[in-house]
C-alpha positions as protocol buffer text, in pm:
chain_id: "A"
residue {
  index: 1
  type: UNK
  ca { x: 10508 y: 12095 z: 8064 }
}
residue {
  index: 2
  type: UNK
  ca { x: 10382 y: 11982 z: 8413 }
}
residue {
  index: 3
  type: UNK
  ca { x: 10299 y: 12394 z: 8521 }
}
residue {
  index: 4
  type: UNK
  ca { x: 9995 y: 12516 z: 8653 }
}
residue {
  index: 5
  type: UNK
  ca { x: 9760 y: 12736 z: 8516 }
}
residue {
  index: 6
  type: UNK
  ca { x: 9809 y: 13021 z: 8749 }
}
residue {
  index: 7
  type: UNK
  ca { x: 9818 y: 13402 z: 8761 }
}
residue {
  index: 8
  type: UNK
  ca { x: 10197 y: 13510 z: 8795 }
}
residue {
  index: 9
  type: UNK
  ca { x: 10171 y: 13756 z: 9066 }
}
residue {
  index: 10
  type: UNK
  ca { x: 10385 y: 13753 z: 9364 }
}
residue {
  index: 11
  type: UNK
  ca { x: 10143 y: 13625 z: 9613 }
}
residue {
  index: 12
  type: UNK
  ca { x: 10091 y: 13274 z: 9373 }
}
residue {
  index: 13
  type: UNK
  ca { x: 10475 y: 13277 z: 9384 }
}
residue {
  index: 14
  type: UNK
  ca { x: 10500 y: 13248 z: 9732 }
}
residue {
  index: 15
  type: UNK
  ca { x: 10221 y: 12985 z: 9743 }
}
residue {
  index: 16
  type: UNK
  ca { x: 10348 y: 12817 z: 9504 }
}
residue {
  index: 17
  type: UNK
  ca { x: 10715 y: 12820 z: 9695 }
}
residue {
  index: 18
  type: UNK
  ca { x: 10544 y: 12743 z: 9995 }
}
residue {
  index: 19
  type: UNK
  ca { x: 10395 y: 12404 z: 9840 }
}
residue {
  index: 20
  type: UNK
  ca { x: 10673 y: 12328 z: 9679 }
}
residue {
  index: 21
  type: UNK
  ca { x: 10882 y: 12319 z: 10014 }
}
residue {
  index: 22
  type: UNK
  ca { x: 10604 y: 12123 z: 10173 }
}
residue {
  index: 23
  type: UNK
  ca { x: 10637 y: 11856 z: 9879 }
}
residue {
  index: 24
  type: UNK
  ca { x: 10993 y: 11841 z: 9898 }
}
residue {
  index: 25
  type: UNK
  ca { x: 10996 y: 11785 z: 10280 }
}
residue {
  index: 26
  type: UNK
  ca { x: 10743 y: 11555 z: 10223 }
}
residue {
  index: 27
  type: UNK
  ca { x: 10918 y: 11325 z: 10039 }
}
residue {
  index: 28
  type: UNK
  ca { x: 11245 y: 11326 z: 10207 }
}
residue {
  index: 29
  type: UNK
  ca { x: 11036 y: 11201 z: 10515 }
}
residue {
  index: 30
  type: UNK
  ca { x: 10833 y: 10962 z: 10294 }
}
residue {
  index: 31
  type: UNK
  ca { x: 11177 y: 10795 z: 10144 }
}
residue {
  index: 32
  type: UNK
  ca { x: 11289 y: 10766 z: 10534 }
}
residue {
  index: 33
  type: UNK
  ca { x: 10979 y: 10589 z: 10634 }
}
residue {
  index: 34
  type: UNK
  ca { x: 11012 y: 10398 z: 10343 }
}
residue {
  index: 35
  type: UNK
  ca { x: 11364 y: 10273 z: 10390 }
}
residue {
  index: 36
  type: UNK
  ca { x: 11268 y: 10220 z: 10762 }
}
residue {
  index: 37
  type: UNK
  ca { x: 10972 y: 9966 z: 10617 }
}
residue {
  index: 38
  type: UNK
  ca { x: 11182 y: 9847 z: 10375 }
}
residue {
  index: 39
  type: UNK
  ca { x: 11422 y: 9712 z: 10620 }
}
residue {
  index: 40
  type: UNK
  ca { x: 11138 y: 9598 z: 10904 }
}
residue {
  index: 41
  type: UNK
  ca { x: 11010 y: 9391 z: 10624 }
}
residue {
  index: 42
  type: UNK
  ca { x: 11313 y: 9233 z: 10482 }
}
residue {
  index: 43
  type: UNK
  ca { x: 11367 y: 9138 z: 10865 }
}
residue {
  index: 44
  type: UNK
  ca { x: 11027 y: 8955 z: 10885 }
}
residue {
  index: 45
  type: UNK
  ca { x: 11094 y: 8806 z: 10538 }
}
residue {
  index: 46
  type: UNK
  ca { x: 11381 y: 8657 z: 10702 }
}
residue {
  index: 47
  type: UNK
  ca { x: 11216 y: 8538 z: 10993 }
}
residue {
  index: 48
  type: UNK
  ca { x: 10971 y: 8350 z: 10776 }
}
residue {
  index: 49
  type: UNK
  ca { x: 11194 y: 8166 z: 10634 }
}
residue {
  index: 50
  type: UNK
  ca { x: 11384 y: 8067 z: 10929 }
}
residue {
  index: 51
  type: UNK
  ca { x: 11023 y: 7941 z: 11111 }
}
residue {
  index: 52
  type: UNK
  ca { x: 10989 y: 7799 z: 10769 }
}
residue {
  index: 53
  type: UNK
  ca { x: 11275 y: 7558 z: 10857 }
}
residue {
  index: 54
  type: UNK
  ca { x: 11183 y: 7491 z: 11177 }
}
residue {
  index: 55
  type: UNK
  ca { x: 10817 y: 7397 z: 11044 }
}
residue {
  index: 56
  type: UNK
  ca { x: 11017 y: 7133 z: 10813 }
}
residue {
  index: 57
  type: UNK
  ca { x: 11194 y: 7004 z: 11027 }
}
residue {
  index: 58
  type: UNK
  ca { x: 10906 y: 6964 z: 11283 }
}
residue {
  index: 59
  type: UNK
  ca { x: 10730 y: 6768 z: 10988 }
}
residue {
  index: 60
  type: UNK
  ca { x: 10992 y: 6563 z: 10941 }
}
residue {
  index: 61
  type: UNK
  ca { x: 10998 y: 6417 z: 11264 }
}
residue {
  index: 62
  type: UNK
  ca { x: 10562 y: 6467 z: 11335 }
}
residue {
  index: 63
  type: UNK
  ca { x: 10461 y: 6234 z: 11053 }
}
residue {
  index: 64
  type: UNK
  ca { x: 10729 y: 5947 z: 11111 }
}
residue {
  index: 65
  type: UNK
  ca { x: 10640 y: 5964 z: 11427 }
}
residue {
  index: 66
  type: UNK
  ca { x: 10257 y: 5883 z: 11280 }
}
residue {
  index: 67
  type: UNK
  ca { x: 10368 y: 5686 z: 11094 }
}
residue {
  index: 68
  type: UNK
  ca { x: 10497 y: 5431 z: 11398 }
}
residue {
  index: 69
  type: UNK
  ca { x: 10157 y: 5479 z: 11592 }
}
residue {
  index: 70
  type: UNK
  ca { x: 9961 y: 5353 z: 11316 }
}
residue {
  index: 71
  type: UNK
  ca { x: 10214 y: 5086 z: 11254 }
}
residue {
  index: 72
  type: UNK
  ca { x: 10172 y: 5036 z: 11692 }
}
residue {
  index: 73
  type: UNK
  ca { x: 9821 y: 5094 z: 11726 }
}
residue {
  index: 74
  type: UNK
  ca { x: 9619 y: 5010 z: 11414 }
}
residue {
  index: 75
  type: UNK
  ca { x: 9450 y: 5269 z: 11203 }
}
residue {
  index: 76
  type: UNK
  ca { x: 9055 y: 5236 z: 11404 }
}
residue {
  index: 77
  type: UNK
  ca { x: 9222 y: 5222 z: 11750 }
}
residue {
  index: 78
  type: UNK
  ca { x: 9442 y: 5537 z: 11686 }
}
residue {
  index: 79
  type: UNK
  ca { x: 9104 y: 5689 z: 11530 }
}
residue {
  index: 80
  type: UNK
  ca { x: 8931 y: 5615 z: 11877 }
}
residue {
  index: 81
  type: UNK
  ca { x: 9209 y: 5771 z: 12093 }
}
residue {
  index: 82
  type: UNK
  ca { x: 9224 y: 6052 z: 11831 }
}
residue {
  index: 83
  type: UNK
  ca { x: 8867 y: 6172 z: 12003 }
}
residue {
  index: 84
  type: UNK
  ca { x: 9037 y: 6198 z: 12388 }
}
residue {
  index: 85
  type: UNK
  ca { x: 9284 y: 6394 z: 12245 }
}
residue {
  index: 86
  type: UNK
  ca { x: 9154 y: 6823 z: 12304 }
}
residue {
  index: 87
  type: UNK
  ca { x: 9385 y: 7107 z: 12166 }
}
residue {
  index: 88
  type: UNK
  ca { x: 9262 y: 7407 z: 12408 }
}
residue {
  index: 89
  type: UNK
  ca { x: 9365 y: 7714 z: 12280 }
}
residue {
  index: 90
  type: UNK
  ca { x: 9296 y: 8125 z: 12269 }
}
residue {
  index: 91
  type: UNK
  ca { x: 9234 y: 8318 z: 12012 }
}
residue {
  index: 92
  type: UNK
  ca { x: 9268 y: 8792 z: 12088 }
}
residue {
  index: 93
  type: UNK
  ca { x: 9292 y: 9050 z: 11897 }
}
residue {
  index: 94
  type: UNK
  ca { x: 9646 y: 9258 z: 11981 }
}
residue {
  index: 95
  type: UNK
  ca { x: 9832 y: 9577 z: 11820 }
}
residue {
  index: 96
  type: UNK
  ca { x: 10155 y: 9532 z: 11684 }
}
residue {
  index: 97
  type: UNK
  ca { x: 10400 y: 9777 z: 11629 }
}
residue {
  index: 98
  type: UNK
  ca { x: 10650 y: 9730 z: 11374 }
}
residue {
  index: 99
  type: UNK
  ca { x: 10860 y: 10022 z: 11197 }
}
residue {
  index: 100
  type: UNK
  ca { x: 10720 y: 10303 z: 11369 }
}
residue {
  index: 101
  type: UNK
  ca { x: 10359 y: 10191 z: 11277 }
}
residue {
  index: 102
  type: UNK
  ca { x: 10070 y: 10054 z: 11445 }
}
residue {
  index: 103
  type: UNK
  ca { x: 9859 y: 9710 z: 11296 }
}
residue {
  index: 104
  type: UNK
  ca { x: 9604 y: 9492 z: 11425 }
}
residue {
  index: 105
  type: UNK
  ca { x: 9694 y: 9108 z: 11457 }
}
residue {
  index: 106
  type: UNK
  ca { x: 9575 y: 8787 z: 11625 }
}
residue {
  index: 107
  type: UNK
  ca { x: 9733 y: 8637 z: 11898 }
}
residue {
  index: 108
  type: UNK
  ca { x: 9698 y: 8209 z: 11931 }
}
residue {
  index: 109
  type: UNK
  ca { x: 9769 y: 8116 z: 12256 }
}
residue {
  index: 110
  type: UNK
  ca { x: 9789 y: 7734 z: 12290 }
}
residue {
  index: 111
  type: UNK
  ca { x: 9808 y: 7691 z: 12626 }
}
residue {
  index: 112
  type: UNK
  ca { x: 9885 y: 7269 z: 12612 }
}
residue {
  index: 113
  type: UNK
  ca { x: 9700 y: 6985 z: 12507 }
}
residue {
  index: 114
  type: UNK
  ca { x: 9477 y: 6752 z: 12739 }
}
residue {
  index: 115
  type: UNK
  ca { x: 9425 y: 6361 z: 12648 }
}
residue {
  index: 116
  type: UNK
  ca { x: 9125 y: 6202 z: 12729 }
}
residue {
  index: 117
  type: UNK
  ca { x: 9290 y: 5837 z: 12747 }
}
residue {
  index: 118
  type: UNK
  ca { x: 9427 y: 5660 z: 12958 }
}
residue {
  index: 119
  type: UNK
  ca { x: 9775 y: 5645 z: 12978 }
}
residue {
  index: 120
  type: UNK
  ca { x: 9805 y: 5286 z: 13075 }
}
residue {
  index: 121
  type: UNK
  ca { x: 9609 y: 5182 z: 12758 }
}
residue {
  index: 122
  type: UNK
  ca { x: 9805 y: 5430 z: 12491 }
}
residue {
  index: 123
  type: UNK
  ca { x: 10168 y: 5329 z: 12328 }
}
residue {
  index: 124
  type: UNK
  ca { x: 10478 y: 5571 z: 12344 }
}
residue {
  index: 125
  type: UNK
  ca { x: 10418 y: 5612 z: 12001 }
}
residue {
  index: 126
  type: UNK
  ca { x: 10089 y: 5788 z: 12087 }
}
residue {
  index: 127
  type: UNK
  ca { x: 10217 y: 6052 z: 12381 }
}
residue {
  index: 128
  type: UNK
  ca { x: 10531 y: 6122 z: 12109 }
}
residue {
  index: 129
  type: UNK
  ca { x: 10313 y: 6171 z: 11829 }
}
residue {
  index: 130
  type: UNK
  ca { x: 10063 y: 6435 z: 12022 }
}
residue {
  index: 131
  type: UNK
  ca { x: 10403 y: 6601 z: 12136 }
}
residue {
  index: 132
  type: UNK
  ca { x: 10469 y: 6619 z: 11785 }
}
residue {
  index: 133
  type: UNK
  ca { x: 10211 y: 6769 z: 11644 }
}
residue {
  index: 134
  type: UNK
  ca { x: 10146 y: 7000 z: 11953 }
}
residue {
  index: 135
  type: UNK
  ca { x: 10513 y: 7160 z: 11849 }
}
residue {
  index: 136
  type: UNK
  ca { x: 10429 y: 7160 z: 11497 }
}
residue {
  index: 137
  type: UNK
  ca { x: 10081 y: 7354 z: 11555 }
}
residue {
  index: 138
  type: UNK
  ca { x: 10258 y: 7631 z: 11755 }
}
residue {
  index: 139
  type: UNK
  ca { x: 10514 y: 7667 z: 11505 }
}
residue {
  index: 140
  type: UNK
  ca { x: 10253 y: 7717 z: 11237 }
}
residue {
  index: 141
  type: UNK
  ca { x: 10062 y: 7967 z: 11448 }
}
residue {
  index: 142
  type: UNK
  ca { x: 10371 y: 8169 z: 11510 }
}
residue {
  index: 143
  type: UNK
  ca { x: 10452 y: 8140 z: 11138 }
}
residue {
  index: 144
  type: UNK
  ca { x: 10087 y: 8261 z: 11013 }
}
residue {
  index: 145
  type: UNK
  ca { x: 10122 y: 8567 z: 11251 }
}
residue {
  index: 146
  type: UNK
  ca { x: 10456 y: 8633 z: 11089 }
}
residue {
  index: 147
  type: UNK
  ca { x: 10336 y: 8592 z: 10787 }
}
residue {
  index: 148
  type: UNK
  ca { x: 10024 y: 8861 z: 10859 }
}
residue {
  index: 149
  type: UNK
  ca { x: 10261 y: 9114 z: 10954 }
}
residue {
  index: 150
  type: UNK
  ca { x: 10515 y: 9108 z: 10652 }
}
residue {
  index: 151
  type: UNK
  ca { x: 10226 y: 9094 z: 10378 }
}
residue {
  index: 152
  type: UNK
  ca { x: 10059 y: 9412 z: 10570 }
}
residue {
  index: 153
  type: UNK
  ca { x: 10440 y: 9599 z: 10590 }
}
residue {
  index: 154
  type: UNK
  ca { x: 10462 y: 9494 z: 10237 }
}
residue {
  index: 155
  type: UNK
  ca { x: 10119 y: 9660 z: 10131 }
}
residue {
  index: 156
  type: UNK
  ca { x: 10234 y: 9974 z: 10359 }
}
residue {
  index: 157
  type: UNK
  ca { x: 10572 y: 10004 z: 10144 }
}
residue {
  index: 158
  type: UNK
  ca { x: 10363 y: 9969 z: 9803 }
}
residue {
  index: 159
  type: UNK
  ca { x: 10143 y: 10261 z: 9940 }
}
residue {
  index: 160
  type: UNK
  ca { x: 10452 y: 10474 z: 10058 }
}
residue {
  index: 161
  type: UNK
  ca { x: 10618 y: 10417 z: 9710 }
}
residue {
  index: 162
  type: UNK
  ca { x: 10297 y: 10560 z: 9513 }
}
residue {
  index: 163
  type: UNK
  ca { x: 10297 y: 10828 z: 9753 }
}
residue {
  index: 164
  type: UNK
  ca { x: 10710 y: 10912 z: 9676 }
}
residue {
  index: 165
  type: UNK
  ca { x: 10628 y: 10879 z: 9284 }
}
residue {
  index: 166
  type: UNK
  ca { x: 10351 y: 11029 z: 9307 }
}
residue {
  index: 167
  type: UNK
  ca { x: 10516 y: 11329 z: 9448 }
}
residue {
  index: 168
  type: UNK
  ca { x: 10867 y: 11302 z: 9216 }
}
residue {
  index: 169
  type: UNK
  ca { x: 10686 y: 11261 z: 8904 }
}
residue {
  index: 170
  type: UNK
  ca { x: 10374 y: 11506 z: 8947 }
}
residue {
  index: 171
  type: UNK
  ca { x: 10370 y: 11703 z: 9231 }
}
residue {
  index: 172
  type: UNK
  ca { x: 10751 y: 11867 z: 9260 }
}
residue {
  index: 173
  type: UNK
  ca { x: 10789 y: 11917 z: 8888 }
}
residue {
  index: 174
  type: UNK
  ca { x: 10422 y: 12049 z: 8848 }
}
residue {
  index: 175
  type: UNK
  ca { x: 10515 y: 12321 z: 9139 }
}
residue {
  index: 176
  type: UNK
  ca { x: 10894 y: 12364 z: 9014 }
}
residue {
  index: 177
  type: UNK
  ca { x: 10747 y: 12450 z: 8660 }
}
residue {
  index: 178
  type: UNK
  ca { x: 10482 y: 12666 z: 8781 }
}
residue {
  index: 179
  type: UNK
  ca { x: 10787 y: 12880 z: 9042 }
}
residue {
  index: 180
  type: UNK
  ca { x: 11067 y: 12874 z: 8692 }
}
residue {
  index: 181
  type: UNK
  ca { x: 10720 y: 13032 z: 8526 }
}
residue {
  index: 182
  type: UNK
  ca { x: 10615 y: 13299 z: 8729 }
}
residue {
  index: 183
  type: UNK
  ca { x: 10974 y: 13396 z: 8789 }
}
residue {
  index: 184
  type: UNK
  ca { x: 11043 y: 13441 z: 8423 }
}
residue {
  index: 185
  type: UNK
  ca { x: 10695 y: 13630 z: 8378 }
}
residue {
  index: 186
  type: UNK
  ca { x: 10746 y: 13873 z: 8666 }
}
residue {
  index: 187
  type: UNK
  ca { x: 11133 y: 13901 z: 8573 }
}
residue {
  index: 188
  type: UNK
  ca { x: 11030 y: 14015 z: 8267 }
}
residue {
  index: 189
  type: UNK
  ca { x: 10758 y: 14248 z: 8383 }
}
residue {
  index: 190
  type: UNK
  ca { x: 11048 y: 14413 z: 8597 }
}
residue {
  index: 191
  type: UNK
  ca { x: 11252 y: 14455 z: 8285 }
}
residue {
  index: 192
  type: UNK
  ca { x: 10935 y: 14590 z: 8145 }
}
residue {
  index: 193
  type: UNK
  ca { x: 10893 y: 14840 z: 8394 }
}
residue {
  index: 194
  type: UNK
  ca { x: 11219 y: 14961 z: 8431 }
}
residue {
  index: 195
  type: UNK
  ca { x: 11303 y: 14996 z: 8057 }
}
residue {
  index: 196
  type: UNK
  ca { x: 10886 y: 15246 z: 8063 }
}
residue {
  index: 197
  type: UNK
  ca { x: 11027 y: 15429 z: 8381 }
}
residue {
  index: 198
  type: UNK
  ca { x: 11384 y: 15524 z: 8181 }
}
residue {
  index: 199
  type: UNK
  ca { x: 11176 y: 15617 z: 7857 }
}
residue {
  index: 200
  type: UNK
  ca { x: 10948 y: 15825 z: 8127 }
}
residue {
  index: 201
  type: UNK
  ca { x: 11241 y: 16033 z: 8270 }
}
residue {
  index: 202
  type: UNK
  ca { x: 11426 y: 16072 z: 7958 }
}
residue {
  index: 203
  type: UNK
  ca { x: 11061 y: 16223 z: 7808 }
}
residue {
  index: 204
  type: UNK
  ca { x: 11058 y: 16415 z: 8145 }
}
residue {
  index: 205
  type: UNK
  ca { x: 11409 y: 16553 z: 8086 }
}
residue {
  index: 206
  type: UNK
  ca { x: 11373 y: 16708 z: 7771 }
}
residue {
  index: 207
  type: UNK
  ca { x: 11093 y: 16845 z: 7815 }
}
Protein backbone atom coordinates (compact mmCIF):
# COMPACT_ATOMS: atom_id res chain seq x y z
CA UNK A 1 0.00 0.00 0.00
CA UNK A 2 1.47 3.30 -1.40
CA UNK A 3 -0.91 5.60 1.40
CA UNK A 4 0.31 8.12 3.56
CA UNK A 5 0.50 8.20 7.06
CA UNK A 6 -1.98 10.88 7.68
CA UNK A 7 -4.74 11.93 10.10
CA UNK A 8 -8.20 11.26 8.31
CA UNK A 9 -9.92 14.44 8.99
CA UNK A 10 -11.59 16.43 6.41
CA UNK A 11 -9.13 19.17 6.04
CA UNK A 12 -6.15 16.27 5.03
CA UNK A 13 -8.89 15.11 2.61
CA UNK A 14 -9.07 18.12 0.82
CA UNK A 15 -5.26 18.47 0.77
CA UNK A 16 -4.83 15.45 -0.15
CA UNK A 17 -7.56 15.98 -3.21
CA UNK A 18 -6.00 19.08 -3.89
CA UNK A 19 -2.46 17.30 -4.57
CA UNK A 20 -3.80 14.73 -6.15
CA UNK A 21 -5.42 17.05 -8.89
CA UNK A 22 -2.16 18.92 -9.11
CA UNK A 23 -0.34 15.47 -9.87
CA UNK A 24 -2.77 14.42 -12.28
CA UNK A 25 -2.62 17.75 -14.24
CA UNK A 26 0.82 17.48 -13.96
CA UNK A 27 1.31 14.64 -15.81
CA UNK A 28 -1.12 15.09 -18.54
CA UNK A 29 1.06 18.26 -19.34
CA UNK A 30 4.31 16.33 -18.74
CA UNK A 31 3.14 13.40 -21.38
CA UNK A 32 2.32 16.49 -23.88
CA UNK A 33 5.70 17.98 -23.54
CA UNK A 34 6.98 14.75 -23.80
CA UNK A 35 5.34 13.69 -27.02
CA UNK A 36 6.16 17.25 -28.31
CA UNK A 37 10.14 16.27 -27.55
CA UNK A 38 9.64 13.07 -28.66
CA UNK A 39 8.74 14.17 -32.06
CA UNK A 40 11.37 17.40 -32.22
CA UNK A 41 13.90 14.75 -31.64
CA UNK A 42 12.96 12.05 -33.99
CA UNK A 43 13.02 15.12 -36.54
CA UNK A 44 16.70 15.96 -35.71
CA UNK A 45 17.49 12.20 -35.69
CA UNK A 46 16.40 12.37 -39.15
CA UNK A 47 18.23 15.26 -40.11
CA UNK A 48 21.42 13.62 -38.93
CA UNK A 49 21.22 11.13 -40.95
CA UNK A 50 20.39 12.93 -44.02
CA UNK A 51 23.72 15.45 -43.35
CA UNK A 52 25.17 12.10 -42.67
CA UNK A 53 24.79 11.34 -46.41
CA UNK A 54 25.72 14.38 -47.61
CA UNK A 55 29.05 14.15 -45.39
CA UNK A 56 29.63 10.71 -47.45
CA UNK A 57 29.16 11.74 -50.29
CA UNK A 58 31.32 14.93 -49.81
CA UNK A 59 34.13 12.32 -48.80
CA UNK A 60 33.74 10.52 -51.60
CA UNK A 61 34.53 13.06 -53.94
CA UNK A 62 37.22 15.28 -51.17
CA UNK A 63 39.75 12.45 -50.93
CA UNK A 64 39.84 11.37 -54.75
CA UNK A 65 40.16 14.58 -55.38
CA UNK A 66 43.53 14.30 -52.93
CA UNK A 67 44.24 11.74 -54.16
CA UNK A 68 44.93 13.44 -57.91
CA UNK A 69 46.89 16.44 -56.27
CA UNK A 70 49.33 14.27 -54.74
CA UNK A 71 49.45 12.18 -57.84
CA UNK A 72 49.83 16.18 -59.72
CA UNK A 73 51.90 17.80 -57.28
CA UNK A 74 54.11 15.42 -55.29
CA UNK A 75 53.61 14.71 -51.64
CA UNK A 76 56.51 17.76 -50.23
CA UNK A 77 55.22 20.32 -52.78
CA UNK A 78 51.48 19.81 -51.80
CA UNK A 79 52.90 19.90 -48.04
CA UNK A 80 54.43 23.43 -48.89
CA UNK A 81 51.23 24.88 -50.48
CA UNK A 82 49.31 23.15 -47.62
CA UNK A 83 50.89 26.20 -45.31
CA UNK A 84 49.27 29.21 -47.79
CA UNK A 85 46.22 27.59 -47.43
CA UNK A 86 44.09 29.64 -44.02
CA UNK A 87 40.54 28.35 -43.01
CA UNK A 88 39.16 31.71 -41.25
CA UNK A 89 36.35 30.99 -39.33
CA UNK A 90 33.95 32.16 -36.13
CA UNK A 91 33.18 30.52 -33.39
CA UNK A 92 29.56 32.30 -30.78
CA UNK A 93 27.69 31.13 -28.43
CA UNK A 94 23.67 31.25 -29.60
CA UNK A 95 20.21 29.99 -27.98
CA UNK A 96 18.32 27.57 -29.74
CA UNK A 97 14.90 26.88 -29.41
CA UNK A 98 13.62 23.62 -30.23
CA UNK A 99 10.19 22.05 -28.87
CA UNK A 100 9.09 24.80 -26.85
CA UNK A 101 12.49 24.87 -24.96
CA UNK A 102 15.40 27.00 -24.75
CA UNK A 103 19.40 25.48 -25.10
CA UNK A 104 22.66 26.93 -25.49
CA UNK A 105 24.71 25.96 -28.74
CA UNK A 106 27.70 27.06 -30.81
CA UNK A 107 27.48 28.64 -33.93
CA UNK A 108 30.72 27.97 -36.68
CA UNK A 109 30.67 30.45 -39.08
CA UNK A 110 33.19 29.73 -41.88
CA UNK A 111 33.16 32.61 -43.67
CA UNK A 112 35.59 31.16 -46.90
CA UNK A 113 38.96 30.10 -47.19
CA UNK A 114 42.04 32.35 -48.30
CA UNK A 115 45.21 30.70 -50.20
CA UNK A 116 48.41 32.03 -49.71
CA UNK A 117 49.80 30.72 -53.24
CA UNK A 118 49.95 31.73 -56.14
CA UNK A 119 47.57 30.73 -58.50
CA UNK A 120 49.83 30.59 -61.46
CA UNK A 121 52.14 28.10 -59.62
CA UNK A 122 49.17 25.65 -58.10
CA UNK A 123 47.41 22.72 -60.36
CA UNK A 124 43.50 22.45 -60.76
CA UNK A 125 43.85 19.63 -58.70
CA UNK A 126 44.89 21.95 -55.83
CA UNK A 127 41.95 24.87 -56.09
CA UNK A 128 39.39 21.53 -56.46
CA UNK A 129 40.77 19.83 -53.62
CA UNK A 130 40.56 23.09 -51.10
CA UNK A 131 36.92 23.42 -52.60
CA UNK A 132 36.54 20.06 -51.44
CA UNK A 133 37.39 20.01 -48.26
CA UNK A 134 36.04 23.62 -47.59
CA UNK A 135 32.38 21.87 -48.39
CA UNK A 136 33.18 18.94 -46.41
CA UNK A 137 34.25 21.12 -43.20
CA UNK A 138 30.93 23.05 -43.28
CA UNK A 139 29.01 20.02 -43.62
CA UNK A 140 30.67 18.57 -40.55
CA UNK A 141 30.14 21.76 -38.56
CA UNK A 142 26.50 21.82 -39.41
CA UNK A 143 26.35 18.09 -38.57
CA UNK A 144 28.16 18.47 -34.98
CA UNK A 145 25.61 21.29 -34.14
CA UNK A 146 22.89 18.89 -35.13
CA UNK A 147 24.20 16.43 -33.40
CA UNK A 148 24.47 18.80 -29.97
CA UNK A 149 20.95 19.52 -30.16
CA UNK A 150 19.38 15.92 -30.54
CA UNK A 151 21.70 14.35 -27.70
CA UNK A 152 20.53 17.46 -25.34
CA UNK A 153 16.50 16.85 -26.56
CA UNK A 154 17.30 13.30 -25.94
CA UNK A 155 18.62 13.90 -22.26
CA UNK A 156 15.46 16.39 -21.83
CA UNK A 157 12.99 13.39 -22.85
CA UNK A 158 14.92 10.89 -20.38
CA UNK A 159 14.34 13.61 -17.63
CA UNK A 160 10.59 14.20 -18.64
CA UNK A 161 10.03 10.34 -18.61
CA UNK A 162 11.41 9.98 -14.85
CA UNK A 163 9.38 12.83 -14.06
CA UNK A 164 5.92 10.98 -15.76
CA UNK A 165 6.96 7.61 -13.85
CA UNK A 166 7.86 9.11 -11.22
CA UNK A 167 4.49 10.61 -10.85
CA UNK A 168 2.34 7.27 -12.26
CA UNK A 169 4.09 4.93 -10.11
CA UNK A 170 4.55 6.97 -6.72
CA UNK A 171 3.02 10.07 -6.55
CA UNK A 172 -0.85 9.49 -7.97
CA UNK A 173 -1.24 6.10 -6.34
CA UNK A 174 0.45 7.29 -3.00
CA UNK A 175 -2.29 10.32 -2.98
CA UNK A 176 -5.21 8.04 -4.55
CA UNK A 177 -4.56 5.53 -1.60
CA UNK A 178 -4.27 8.06 0.99
CA UNK A 179 -8.09 9.96 -0.56
CA UNK A 180 -9.83 5.84 -0.91
CA UNK A 181 -8.37 5.88 2.99
CA UNK A 182 -9.64 8.75 4.58
CA UNK A 183 -12.90 8.36 2.73
CA UNK A 184 -13.48 4.91 4.11
CA UNK A 185 -12.32 6.13 7.72
CA UNK A 186 -14.57 9.19 7.83
CA UNK A 187 -17.44 7.15 5.98
CA UNK A 188 -17.33 4.99 8.64
CA UNK A 189 -17.12 7.54 11.41
CA UNK A 190 -20.46 8.94 9.81
CA UNK A 191 -22.01 5.53 10.10
CA UNK A 192 -20.63 5.65 13.56
CA UNK A 193 -22.25 8.69 14.45
CA UNK A 194 -25.43 8.25 13.07
CA UNK A 195 -26.03 4.67 14.32
CA UNK A 196 -24.85 6.73 18.55
CA UNK A 197 -27.33 9.62 17.57
CA UNK A 198 -30.41 6.87 16.80
CA UNK A 199 -29.39 4.85 20.06
CA UNK A 200 -29.40 8.58 21.75
CA UNK A 201 -33.02 9.44 20.70
CA UNK A 202 -34.42 6.09 21.09
CA UNK A 203 -32.81 6.32 25.00
CA UNK A 204 -34.34 9.87 24.90
CA UNK A 205 -37.76 8.53 23.87
CA UNK A 206 -38.41 6.19 26.42
CA UNK A 207 -37.42 7.85 28.89
Amino acid sequence: MLREQVVPTKNNLFRVKERLAIAEEGHELLEQKREILVMELMRKVEQVKLLGKDVDARVETAYPALKRMLIAMGRERANRFSLGIKCRFQLKEKLVFSAGMKFSSLEVRIPGAEAGYSPANSFAECDETVLEFYELLKLLTELAAVRTLAWRLAREVRKTQRRVNALEKMVIPSATDTKTYIEAVLEEQDRDSFFVSKLLKRKNGRE
